[in-house]
Short mmCIF file of C-alpha atoms in Angstrom, two decimals:
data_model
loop_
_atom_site.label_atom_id
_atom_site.label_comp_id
_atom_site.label_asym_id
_atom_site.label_seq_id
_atom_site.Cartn_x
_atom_site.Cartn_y
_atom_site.Cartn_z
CA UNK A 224 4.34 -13.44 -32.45
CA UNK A 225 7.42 -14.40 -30.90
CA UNK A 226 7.31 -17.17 -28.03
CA UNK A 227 6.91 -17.24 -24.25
CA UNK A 228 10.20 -19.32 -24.67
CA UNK A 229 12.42 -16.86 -26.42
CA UNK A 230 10.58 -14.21 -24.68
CA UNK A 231 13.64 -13.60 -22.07
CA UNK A 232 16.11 -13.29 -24.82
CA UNK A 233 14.66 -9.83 -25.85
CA UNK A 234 15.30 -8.91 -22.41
CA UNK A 235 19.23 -8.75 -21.96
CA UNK A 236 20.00 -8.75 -18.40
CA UNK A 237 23.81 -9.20 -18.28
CA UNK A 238 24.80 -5.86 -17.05
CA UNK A 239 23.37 -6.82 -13.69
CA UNK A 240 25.01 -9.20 -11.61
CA UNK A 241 22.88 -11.25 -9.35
CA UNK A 242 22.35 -9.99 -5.78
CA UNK A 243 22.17 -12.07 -2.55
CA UNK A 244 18.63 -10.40 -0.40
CA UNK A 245 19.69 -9.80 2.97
CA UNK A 246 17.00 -8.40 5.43
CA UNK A 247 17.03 -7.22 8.83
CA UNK A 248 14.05 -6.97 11.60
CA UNK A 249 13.89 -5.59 14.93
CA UNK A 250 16.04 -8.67 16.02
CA UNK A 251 19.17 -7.35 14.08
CA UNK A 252 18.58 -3.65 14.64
CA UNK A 253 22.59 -3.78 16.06
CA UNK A 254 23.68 -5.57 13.05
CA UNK A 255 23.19 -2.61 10.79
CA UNK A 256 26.25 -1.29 10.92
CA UNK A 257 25.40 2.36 9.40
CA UNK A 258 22.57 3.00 12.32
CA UNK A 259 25.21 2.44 14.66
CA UNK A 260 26.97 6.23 14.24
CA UNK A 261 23.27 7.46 15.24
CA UNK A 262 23.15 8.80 18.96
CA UNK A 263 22.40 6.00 21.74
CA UNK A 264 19.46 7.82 22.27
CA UNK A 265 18.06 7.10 18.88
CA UNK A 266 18.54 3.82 18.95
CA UNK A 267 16.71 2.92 22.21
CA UNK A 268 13.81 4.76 20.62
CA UNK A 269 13.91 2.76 17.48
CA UNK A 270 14.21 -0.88 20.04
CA UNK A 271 11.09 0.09 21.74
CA UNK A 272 8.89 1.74 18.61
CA UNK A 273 10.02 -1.51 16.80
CA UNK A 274 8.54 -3.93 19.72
CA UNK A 275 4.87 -2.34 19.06
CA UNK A 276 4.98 -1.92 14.92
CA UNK A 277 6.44 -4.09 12.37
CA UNK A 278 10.22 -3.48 11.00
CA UNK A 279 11.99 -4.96 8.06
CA UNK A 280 14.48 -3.25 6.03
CA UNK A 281 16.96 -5.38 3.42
CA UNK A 282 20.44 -3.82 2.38
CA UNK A 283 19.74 -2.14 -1.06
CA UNK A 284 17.13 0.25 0.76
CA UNK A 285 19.96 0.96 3.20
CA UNK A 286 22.68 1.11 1.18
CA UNK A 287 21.24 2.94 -2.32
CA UNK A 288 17.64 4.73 -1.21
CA UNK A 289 18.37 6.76 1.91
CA UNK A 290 21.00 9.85 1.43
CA UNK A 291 22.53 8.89 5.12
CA UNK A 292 23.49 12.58 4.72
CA UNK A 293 20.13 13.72 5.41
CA UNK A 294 19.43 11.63 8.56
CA UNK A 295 16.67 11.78 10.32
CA UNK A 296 15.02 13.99 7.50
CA UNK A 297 15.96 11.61 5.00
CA UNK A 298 12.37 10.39 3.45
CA UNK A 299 13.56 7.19 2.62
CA UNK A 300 14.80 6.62 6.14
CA UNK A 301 11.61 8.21 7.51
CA UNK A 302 9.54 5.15 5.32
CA UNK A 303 11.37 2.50 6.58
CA UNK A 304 13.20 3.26 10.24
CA UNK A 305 11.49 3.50 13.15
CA UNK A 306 10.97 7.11 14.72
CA UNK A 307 9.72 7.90 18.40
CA UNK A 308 6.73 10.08 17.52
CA UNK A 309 5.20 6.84 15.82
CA UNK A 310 3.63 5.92 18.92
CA UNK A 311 1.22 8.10 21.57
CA UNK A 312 3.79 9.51 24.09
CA UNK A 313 1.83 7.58 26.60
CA UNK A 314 2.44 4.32 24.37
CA UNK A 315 5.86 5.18 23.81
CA UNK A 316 6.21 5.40 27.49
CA UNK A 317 4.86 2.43 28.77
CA UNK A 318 6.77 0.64 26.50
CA UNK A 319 10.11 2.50 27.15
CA UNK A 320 9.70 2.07 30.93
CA UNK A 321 9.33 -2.11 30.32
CA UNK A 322 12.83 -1.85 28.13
CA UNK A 323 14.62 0.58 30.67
CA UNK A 324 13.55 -1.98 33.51
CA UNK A 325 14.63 -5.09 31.70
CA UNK A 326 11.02 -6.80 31.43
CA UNK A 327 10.61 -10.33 29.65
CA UNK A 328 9.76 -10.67 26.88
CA UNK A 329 6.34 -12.01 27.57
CA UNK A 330 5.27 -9.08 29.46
CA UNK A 331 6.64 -6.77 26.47
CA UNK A 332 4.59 -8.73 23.42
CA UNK A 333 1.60 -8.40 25.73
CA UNK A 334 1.97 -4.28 26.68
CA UNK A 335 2.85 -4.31 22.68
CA UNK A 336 -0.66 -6.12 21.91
CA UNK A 337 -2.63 -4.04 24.42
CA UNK A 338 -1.64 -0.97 22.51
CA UNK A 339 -2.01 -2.55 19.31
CA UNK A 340 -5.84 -2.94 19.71
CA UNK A 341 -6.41 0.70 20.39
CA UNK A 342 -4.81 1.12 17.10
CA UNK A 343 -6.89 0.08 14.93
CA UNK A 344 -5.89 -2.75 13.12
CA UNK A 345 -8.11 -3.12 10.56
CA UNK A 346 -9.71 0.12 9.22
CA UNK A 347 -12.63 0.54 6.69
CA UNK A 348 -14.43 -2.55 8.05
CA UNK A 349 -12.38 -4.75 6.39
CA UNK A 350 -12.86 -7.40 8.86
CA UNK A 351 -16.56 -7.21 9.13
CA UNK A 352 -17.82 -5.98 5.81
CA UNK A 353 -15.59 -7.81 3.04
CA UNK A 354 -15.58 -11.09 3.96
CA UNK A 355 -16.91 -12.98 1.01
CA UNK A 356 -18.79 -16.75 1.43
CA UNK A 357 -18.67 -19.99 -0.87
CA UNK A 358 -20.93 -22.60 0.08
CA UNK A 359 -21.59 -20.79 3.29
CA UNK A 360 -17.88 -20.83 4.58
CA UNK A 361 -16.40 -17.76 4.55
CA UNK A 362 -13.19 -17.51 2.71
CA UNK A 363 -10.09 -16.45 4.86
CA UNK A 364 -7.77 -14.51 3.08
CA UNK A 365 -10.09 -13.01 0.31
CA UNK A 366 -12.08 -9.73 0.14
CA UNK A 367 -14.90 -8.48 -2.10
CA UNK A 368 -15.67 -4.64 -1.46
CA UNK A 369 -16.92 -3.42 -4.32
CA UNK A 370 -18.52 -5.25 -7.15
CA UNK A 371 -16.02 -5.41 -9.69
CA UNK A 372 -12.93 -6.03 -7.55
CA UNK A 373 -11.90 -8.88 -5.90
CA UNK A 374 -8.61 -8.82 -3.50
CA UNK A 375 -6.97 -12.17 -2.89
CA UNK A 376 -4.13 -12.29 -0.25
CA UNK A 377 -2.07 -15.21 -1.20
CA UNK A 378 -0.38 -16.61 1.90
CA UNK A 379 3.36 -17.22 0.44
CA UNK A 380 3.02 -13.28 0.01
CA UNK A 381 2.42 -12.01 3.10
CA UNK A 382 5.39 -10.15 4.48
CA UNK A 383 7.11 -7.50 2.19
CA UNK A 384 11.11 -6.92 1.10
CA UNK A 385 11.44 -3.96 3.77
CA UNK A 386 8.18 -2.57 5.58
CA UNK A 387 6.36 1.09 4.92
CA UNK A 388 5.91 2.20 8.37
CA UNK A 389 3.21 4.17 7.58
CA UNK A 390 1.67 0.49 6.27
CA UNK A 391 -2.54 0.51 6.83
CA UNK A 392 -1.82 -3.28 6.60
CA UNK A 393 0.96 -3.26 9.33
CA UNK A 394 -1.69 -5.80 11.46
CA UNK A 395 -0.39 -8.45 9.04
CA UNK A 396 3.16 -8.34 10.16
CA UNK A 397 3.19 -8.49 13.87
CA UNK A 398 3.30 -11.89 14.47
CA UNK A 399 -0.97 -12.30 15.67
CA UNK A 400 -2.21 -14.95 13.91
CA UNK A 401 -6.00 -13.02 14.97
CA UNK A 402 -5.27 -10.26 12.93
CA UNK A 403 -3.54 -11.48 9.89
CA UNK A 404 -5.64 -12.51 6.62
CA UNK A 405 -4.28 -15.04 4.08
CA UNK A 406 -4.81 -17.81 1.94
CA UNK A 407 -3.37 -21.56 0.48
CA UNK A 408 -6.65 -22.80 -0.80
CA UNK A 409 -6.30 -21.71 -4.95
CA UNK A 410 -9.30 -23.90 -5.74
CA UNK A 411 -11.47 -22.01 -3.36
CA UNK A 412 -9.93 -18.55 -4.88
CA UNK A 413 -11.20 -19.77 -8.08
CA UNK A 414 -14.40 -21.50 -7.25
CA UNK A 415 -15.55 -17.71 -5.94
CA UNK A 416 -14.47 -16.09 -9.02
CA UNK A 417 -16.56 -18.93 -11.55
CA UNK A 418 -19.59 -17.68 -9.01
CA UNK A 419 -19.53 -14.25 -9.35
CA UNK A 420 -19.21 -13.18 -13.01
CA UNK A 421 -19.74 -9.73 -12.20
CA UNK A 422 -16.17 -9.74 -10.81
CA UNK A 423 -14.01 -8.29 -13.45
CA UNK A 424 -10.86 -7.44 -11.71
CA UNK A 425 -8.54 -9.90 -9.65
CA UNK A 426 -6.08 -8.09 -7.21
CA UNK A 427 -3.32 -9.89 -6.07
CA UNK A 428 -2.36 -7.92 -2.61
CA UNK A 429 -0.52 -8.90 0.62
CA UNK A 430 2.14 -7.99 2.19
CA UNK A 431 3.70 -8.25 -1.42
CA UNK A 432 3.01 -11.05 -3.50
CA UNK A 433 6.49 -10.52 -5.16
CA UNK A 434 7.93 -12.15 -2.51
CA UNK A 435 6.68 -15.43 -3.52
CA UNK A 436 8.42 -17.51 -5.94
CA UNK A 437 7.25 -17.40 -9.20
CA UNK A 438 5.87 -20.90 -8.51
CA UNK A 439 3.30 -20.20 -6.13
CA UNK A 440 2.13 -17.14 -8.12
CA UNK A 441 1.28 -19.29 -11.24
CA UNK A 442 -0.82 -22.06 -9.44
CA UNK A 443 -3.21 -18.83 -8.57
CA UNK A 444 -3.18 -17.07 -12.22
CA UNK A 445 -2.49 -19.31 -14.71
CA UNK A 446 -5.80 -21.12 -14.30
CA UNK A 447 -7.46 -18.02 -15.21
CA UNK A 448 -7.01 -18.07 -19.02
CA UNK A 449 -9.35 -21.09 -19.07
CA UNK A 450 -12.60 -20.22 -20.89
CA UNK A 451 -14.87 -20.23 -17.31
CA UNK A 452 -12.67 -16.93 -15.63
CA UNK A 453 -13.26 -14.78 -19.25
CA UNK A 454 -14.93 -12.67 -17.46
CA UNK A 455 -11.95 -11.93 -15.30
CA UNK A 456 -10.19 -9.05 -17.97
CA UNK A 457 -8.01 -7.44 -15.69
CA UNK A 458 -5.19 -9.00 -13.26
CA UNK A 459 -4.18 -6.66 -10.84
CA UNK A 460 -0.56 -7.07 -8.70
CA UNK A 461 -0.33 -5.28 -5.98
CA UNK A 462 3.81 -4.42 -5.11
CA UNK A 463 6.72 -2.32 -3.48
CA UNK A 464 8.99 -4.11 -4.92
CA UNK A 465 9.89 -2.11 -7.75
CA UNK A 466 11.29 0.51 -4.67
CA UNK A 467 12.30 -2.29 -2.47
CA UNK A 468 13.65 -4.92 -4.30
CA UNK A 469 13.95 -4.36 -8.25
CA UNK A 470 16.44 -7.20 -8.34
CA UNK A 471 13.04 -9.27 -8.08
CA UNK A 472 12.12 -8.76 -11.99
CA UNK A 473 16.04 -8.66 -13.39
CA UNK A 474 18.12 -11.01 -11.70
CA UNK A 475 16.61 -13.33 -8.73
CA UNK A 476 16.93 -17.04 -9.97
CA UNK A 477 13.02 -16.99 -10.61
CA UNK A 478 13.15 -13.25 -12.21
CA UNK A 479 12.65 -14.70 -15.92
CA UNK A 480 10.08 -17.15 -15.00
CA UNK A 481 7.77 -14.06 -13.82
CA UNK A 482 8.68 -12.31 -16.85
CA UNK A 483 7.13 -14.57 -18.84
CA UNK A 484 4.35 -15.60 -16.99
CA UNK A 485 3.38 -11.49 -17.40
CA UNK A 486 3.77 -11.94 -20.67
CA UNK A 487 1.45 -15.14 -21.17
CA UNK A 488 -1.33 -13.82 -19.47
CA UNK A 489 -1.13 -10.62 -22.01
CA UNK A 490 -0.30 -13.07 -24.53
CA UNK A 491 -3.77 -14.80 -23.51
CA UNK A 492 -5.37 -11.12 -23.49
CA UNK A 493 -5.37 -10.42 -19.94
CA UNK A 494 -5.12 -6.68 -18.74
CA UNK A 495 -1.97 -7.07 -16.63
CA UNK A 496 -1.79 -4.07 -14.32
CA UNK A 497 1.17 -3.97 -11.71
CA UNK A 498 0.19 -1.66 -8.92
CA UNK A 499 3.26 0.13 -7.68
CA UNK A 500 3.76 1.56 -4.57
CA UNK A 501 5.68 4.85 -4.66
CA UNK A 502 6.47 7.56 -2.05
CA UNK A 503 9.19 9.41 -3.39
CA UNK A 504 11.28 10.28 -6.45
CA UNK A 505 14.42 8.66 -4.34
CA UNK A 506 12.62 5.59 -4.63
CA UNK A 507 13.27 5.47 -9.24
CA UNK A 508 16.77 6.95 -9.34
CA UNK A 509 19.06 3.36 -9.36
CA UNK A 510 19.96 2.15 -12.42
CA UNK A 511 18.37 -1.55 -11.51
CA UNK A 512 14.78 0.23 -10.69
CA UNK A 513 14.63 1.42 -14.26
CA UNK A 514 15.95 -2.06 -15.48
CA UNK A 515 12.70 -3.69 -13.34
CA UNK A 516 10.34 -1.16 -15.21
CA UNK A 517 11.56 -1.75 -18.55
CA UNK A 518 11.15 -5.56 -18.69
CA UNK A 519 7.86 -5.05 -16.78
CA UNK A 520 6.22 -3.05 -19.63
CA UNK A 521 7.85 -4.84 -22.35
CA UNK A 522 5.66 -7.66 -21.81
CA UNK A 523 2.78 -5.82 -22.51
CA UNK A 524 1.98 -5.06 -18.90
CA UNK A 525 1.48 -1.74 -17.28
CA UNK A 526 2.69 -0.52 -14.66
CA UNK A 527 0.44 1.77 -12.30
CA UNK A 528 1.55 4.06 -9.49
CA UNK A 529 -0.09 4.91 -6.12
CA UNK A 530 0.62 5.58 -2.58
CA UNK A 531 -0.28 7.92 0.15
CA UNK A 532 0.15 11.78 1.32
CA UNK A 533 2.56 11.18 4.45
CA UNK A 534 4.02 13.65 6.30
CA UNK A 535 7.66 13.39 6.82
CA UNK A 536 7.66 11.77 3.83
CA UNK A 537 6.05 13.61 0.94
CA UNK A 538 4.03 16.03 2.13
CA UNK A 539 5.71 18.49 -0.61
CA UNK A 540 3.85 19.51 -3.96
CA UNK A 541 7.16 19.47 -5.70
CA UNK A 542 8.36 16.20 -4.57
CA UNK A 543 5.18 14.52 -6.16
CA UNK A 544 5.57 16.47 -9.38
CA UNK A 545 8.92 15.49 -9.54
CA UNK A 546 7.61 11.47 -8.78
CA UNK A 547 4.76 12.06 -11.47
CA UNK A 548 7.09 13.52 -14.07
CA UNK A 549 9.78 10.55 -13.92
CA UNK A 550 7.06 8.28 -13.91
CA UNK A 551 5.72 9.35 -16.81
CA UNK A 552 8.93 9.47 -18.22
CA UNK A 553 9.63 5.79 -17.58
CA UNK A 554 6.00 4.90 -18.97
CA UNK A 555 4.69 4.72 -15.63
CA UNK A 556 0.66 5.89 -15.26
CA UNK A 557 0.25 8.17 -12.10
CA UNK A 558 -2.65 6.37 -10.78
CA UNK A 559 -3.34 7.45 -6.98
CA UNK A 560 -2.52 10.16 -3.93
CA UNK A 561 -4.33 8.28 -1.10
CA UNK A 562 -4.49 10.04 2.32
CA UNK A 563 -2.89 8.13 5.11
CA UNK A 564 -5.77 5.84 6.48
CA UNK A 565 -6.74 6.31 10.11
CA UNK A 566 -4.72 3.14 11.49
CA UNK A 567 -1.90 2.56 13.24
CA UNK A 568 1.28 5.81 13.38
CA UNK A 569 -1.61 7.76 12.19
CA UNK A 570 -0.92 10.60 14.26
CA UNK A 571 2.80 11.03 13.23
CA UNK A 572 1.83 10.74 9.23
CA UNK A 573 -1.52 12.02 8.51
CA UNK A 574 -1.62 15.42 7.15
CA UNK A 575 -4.92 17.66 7.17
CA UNK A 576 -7.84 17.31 4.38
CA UNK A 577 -7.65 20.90 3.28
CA UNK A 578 -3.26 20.23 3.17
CA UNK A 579 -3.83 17.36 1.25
CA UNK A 580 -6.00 18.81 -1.26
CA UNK A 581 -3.50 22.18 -1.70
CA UNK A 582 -0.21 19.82 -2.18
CA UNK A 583 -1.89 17.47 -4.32
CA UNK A 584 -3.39 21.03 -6.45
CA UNK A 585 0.30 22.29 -6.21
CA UNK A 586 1.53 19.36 -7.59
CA UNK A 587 -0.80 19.15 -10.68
CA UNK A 588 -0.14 22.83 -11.96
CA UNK A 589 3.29 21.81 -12.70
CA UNK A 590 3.01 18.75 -14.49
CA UNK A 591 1.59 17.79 -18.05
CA UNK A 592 -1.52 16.19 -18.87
CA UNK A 593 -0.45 12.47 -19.05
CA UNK A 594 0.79 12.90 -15.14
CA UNK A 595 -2.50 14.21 -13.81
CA UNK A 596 -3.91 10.69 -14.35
CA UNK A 597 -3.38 10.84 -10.71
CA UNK A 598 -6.81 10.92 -8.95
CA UNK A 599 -6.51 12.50 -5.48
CA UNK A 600 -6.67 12.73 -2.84
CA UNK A 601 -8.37 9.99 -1.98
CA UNK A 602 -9.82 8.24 1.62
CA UNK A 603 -10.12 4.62 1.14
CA UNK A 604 -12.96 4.89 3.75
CA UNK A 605 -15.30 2.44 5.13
CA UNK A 606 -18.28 3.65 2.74
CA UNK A 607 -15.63 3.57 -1.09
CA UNK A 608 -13.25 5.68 -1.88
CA UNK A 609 -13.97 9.23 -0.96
CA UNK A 610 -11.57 12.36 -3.53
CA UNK A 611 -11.82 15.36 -2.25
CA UNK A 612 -12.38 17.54 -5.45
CA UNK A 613 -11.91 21.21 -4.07
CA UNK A 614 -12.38 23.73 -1.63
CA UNK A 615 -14.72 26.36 -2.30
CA UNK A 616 -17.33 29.02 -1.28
CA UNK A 617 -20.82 27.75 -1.84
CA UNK A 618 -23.67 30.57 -1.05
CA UNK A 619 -21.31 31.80 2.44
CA UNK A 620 -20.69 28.50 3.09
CA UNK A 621 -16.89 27.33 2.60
CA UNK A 622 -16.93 23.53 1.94
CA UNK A 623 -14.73 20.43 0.71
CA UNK A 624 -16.29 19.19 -2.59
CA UNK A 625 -16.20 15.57 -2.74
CA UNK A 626 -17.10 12.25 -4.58
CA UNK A 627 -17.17 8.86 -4.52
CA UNK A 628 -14.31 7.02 -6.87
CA UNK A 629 -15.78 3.66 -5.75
CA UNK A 630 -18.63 2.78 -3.27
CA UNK A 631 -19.93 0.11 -1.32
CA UNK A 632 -23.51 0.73 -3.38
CA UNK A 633 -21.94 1.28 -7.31
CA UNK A 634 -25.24 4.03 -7.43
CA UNK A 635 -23.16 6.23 -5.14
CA UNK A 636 -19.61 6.36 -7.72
CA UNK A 637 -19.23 9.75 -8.86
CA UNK A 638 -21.96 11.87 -7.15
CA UNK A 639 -20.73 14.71 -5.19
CA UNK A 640 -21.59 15.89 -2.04
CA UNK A 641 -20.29 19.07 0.50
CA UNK A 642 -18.85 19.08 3.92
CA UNK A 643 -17.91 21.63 5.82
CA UNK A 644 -14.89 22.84 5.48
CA UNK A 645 -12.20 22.36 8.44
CA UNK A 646 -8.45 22.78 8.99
CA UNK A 647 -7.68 19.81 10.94
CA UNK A 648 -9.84 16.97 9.66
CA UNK A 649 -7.76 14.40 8.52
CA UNK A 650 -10.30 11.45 7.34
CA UNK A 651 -14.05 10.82 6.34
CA UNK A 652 -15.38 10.79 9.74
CA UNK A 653 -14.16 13.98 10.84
CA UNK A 654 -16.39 15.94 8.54
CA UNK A 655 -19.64 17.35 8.96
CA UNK A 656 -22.24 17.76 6.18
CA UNK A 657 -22.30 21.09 4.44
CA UNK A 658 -25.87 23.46 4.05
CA UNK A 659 -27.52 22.31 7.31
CA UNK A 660 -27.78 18.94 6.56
CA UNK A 661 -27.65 16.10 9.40
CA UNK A 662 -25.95 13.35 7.30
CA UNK A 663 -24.49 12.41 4.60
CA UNK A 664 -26.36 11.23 1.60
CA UNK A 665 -24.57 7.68 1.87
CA UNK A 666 -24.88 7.29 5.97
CA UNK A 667 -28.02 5.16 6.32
CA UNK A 668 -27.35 2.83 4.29
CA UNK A 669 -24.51 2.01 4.75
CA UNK A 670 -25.30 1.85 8.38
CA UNK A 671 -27.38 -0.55 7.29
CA UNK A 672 -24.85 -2.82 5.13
CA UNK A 673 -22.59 -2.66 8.42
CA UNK A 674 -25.71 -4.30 10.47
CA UNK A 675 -26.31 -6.56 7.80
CA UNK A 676 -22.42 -8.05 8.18
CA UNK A 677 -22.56 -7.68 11.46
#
C-alpha cells in the first residue's frame, strides 16, 4: 500500500495554478462590477432582499457558473443573487420603504429580524427535538435525529464559499447569535459519540465545513480511528464546495493536506462519504470541478449527490437527467431530490407535491439504472424523511403514496401510507390522510416525542 506521504504525488496538480478566493456580501453588492449593467431597478431590489436573507457570492461562481447571457433566468444566478419575489410583497415592502427613506441601520436589522421570525428559522423541530445531552448539558452545535446519525456543526465551518438562497439553514448566516448552532468543544463531540454506540454515522454539516482549514477538520476526525469510535463506520461531509469552490481540493495551500487526511481515514477503514450539494448540470462543466472530483474519489472516498427541487432553478425533468447522467459519468452516486423545506423564500422556490413527483418520474425514464440511485422526492419533515412514491387511484380515491426513508421512531422506516391527493400541497403538513382516516399513522406519537422535548 502506498503511503499517506507519497499519497499527493499520484495526484498531479500542476495544470492548475493557484487561485486567490475573493468573496463578496451584501456590503460589496456595488463592487461587482458585472451586476452593475443590470437596470437600477434591479439592483435596489437585490440591496433590500439582501438586508433580510443572507448573501455571499465569490468570483469563480460569477465569473465561470452563471451564462450572464441568460440573466435573470440564468439558474446559477437565480441560486446565488438575490431576486425580489424572495420575500412576501408585504416584507419586501416594508423593507423597501425603510431603504427609499434613508432609515439607520438599526431600525433596518430590527424590521429585517421582525420578518425573519415569521420565517421560520428553524424547520423540522430542529431546535426543540434534536438537541442531544452529555452529563445533563445539552450540547450546542450537535444534533441526533435519528438513531444512527449524528450531525456535528463544527464552528470554523459555519458560513459557506457563496450562499444557496434557497438555504433551509440560511438562520445560520444572518448575523443572530440566537439562531445560529455551532461548536469548538471536540472533546465533548467525542465524549457523545463513546456514549452512544448505536451511532454509526458522523455528519460533518454547517454552513460548509470545507471552509475550515484542514487543521481544524483533523482535531474533530482523526481521533476517530482510535479503537473506542469503531463503531463509528461511516464519516459523512456535508459540502457545496465542489460547485462553489473546487479550488478547495486542487490547489488552496491546505488542498493536499485534506487529500490525505480522506485518504487516512479510508486507509484506517472508514466509509468516507462526501455529501455534495448539486442544483444544476452548470454547476460540473469547469475543468477544475472535475479535477476536485477526481482526487476526491481517488482516495477511496465517495462522493454522494443531493439537493432540492427549486423552482427557478431546476424544476425541469431534463435538467436533472442531464445532472444525474454527468454524475454518473464522473463516478458520482445520485443520492437525493429533496423538496424545498418550508423555511425561509419558501414561497418563491417550492414547487407542488404532485410537480415534484412528475419531474422527478420524468427525470428517471431517461436515465440508466446506476442514476436512479436517486431517492425522491423527499420532505425532510419534522416526523423523518417523508418520499413520495406515486400518485395513483386507490378504490375512487386518488392519493400520494408515501414512505418513510428515515423516522424519528426507526419502526416507522419504510411503511407506506396514503394521503389525499392535492395540486397545491407543497410539504408534509399540507396533506390530509387518504380512505377516511383522521390522522396519520405516525401523528400521536410523535406528538408525543415533541411534548416530551418540549
Amino acid at each position: 500500500m502506498n503511503s499517506i506521504v507519497t499519497f499527493p504525488n499520484r495526484i498531479p496538480t500542476t495544470e492548475f495554478e493557484e487561485r486567490r478566493f475573493k468573496v463578496y456580501t451584501d456590503r460589496q453588492l456595488d463592487k461587482i462590477e458585472i451586476i452593475q449593467n443590470l437596470p437600477e431597478e434591479t439592483l435596489f431590489e437585490m440591496k433590500v432582499v439582501a438586508s433580510v436573507l443572507p448573501f455571499r457570492v465569490n468570483e469563480y461562481v460569477i465569473n465561470e457558473l452563471i451564462n450572464w447571457d441568460n440573466v435573470p433566468n440564468d439558474p446559477i444566478y437565480q441560486l446565488v443573487f438575490p431576486q425580489k419575489g424572495m420575500l412576501k410583497d408585504e416584507h419586501f415592502e416594508r423593507m423597501a420603504a425603510l431603504h427609499r427613506d434613508g432609515a439607520d441601520k438599526k431600525e433596518i436589522q430590527a424590521a429585517a429580524k421582525e420578518i425573519r421570525d415569521e420565517l421560520n428559522p428553524h424547520p423540522a423541530g430542529q431546535m426543540e427535538m434534536n438537541m442531544p445531552e452529555l452529563d445533563g448539558e445539552v450540547l450546542d452545535g450537535v444534533q441526533h435525529k435519528y438513531r444512527e446519525t449524528v450531525l456535528f456543526f463544527p464552528a470554523q465551518g459555519q458560513t459557506c464559499h457563496s450562499y444557496c438562497t434557497f438555504c433551509f439553514r440560511w438562520a445560520q448566516f444572518v448575523g443572530d447569535k440566537d439562531l445560529k448552532m455551532a461548536s469548538t468543544e471536540a472533546e465533548k463531540l467525542h465524549g457523545y459519540l463513546k456514549e452512544h454506540t448505536e451511532v454509526t454515522d458522523l455528519l460533518v454539516t454547517g454552513g460548509d465545513p470545507m471552509v475550515m482549514k484542514t487543521k481544524n477538520l483533523v482535531q474533530y476526525l482523526e481521533p476517530l480511528l482510535e479503537p473506542e469510535f469503531d463503531h463509528i463506520q461511516t464519516i459523512r461531509i456535508g459540502t457545496k464546495a465542489l460547485t462553489f469552490w473546487p479550488y478547495r481540493f486542487v490547489t488552496d495551500k491546505d488542498a493536499d493536506e485534506l487529500i490525505e487526511l480522506f485518504a487516512k481515514l479510508v486507509d484506517a477503514g472508514k466509509h468516507v462519504a462526501i455529501m455534495a450539494h448539486y442544483n444544476h448540470w452548470q454547476e460540473i462543466t469547469t475543468e477544475i470541478a472535475e479535477e476536485a472530483i477526481r482526487r476526491i474519489r481517488a482516495t477511496g472516498a465517495e462522493i454522494r449527490a443531493q439537493g432540492p427541487l427549486i423552482k427557478h432553478v431546476n424544476d425541469d425533468a431534463d435538467a436533472w437527467a442531464k445532472l444525474w447522467k454527468k454524475e454518473v459519468k464522473l463516478g458520482i452516486i445520485p443520492y437525493y431530490m429533496f423538496v424545498e423545506r418550508d423555511t425561509g423564500a419558501k414561497n418563491y422556490f417550492e414547487v407542488p407535491l404532485a410537480e415534484a413527483y412528475n419531474i422527478y418520474r420524468e427525470a428517471m425514464k431517461q436515465v440508466s439504472g446506476l442514476a436512479r440511485t436517486a431517492r425522491g422526492p423527499s420532505m425532510s419533515a419534522g416526523p423523518g424523511k417523508v418520499e413520495i412514491q406515486g400518485i395513483t387511484e386507490i378504490k375512487g380515491e386518488k392519493v400520494f403514496v408515501l414512505r418513510f426513508l428515515q423516522g424519528r421512531n426507526p419502526d416507522w422506516v419504510q411503511r407506506p401510507f396514503f394521503a389525499k391527493y392535492s395540486d397545491t400541497a407543497t410539504w408534509l403538513h399540507e396533506l390530509e390522510p387518504a380512505f377516511g382516516e383522521e390522522k396519520f399513522f405516525f401523528e400521536d406519537e410523535y406528538e408525543q416525542m415533541k411534548k416530551g422535548n418540549g
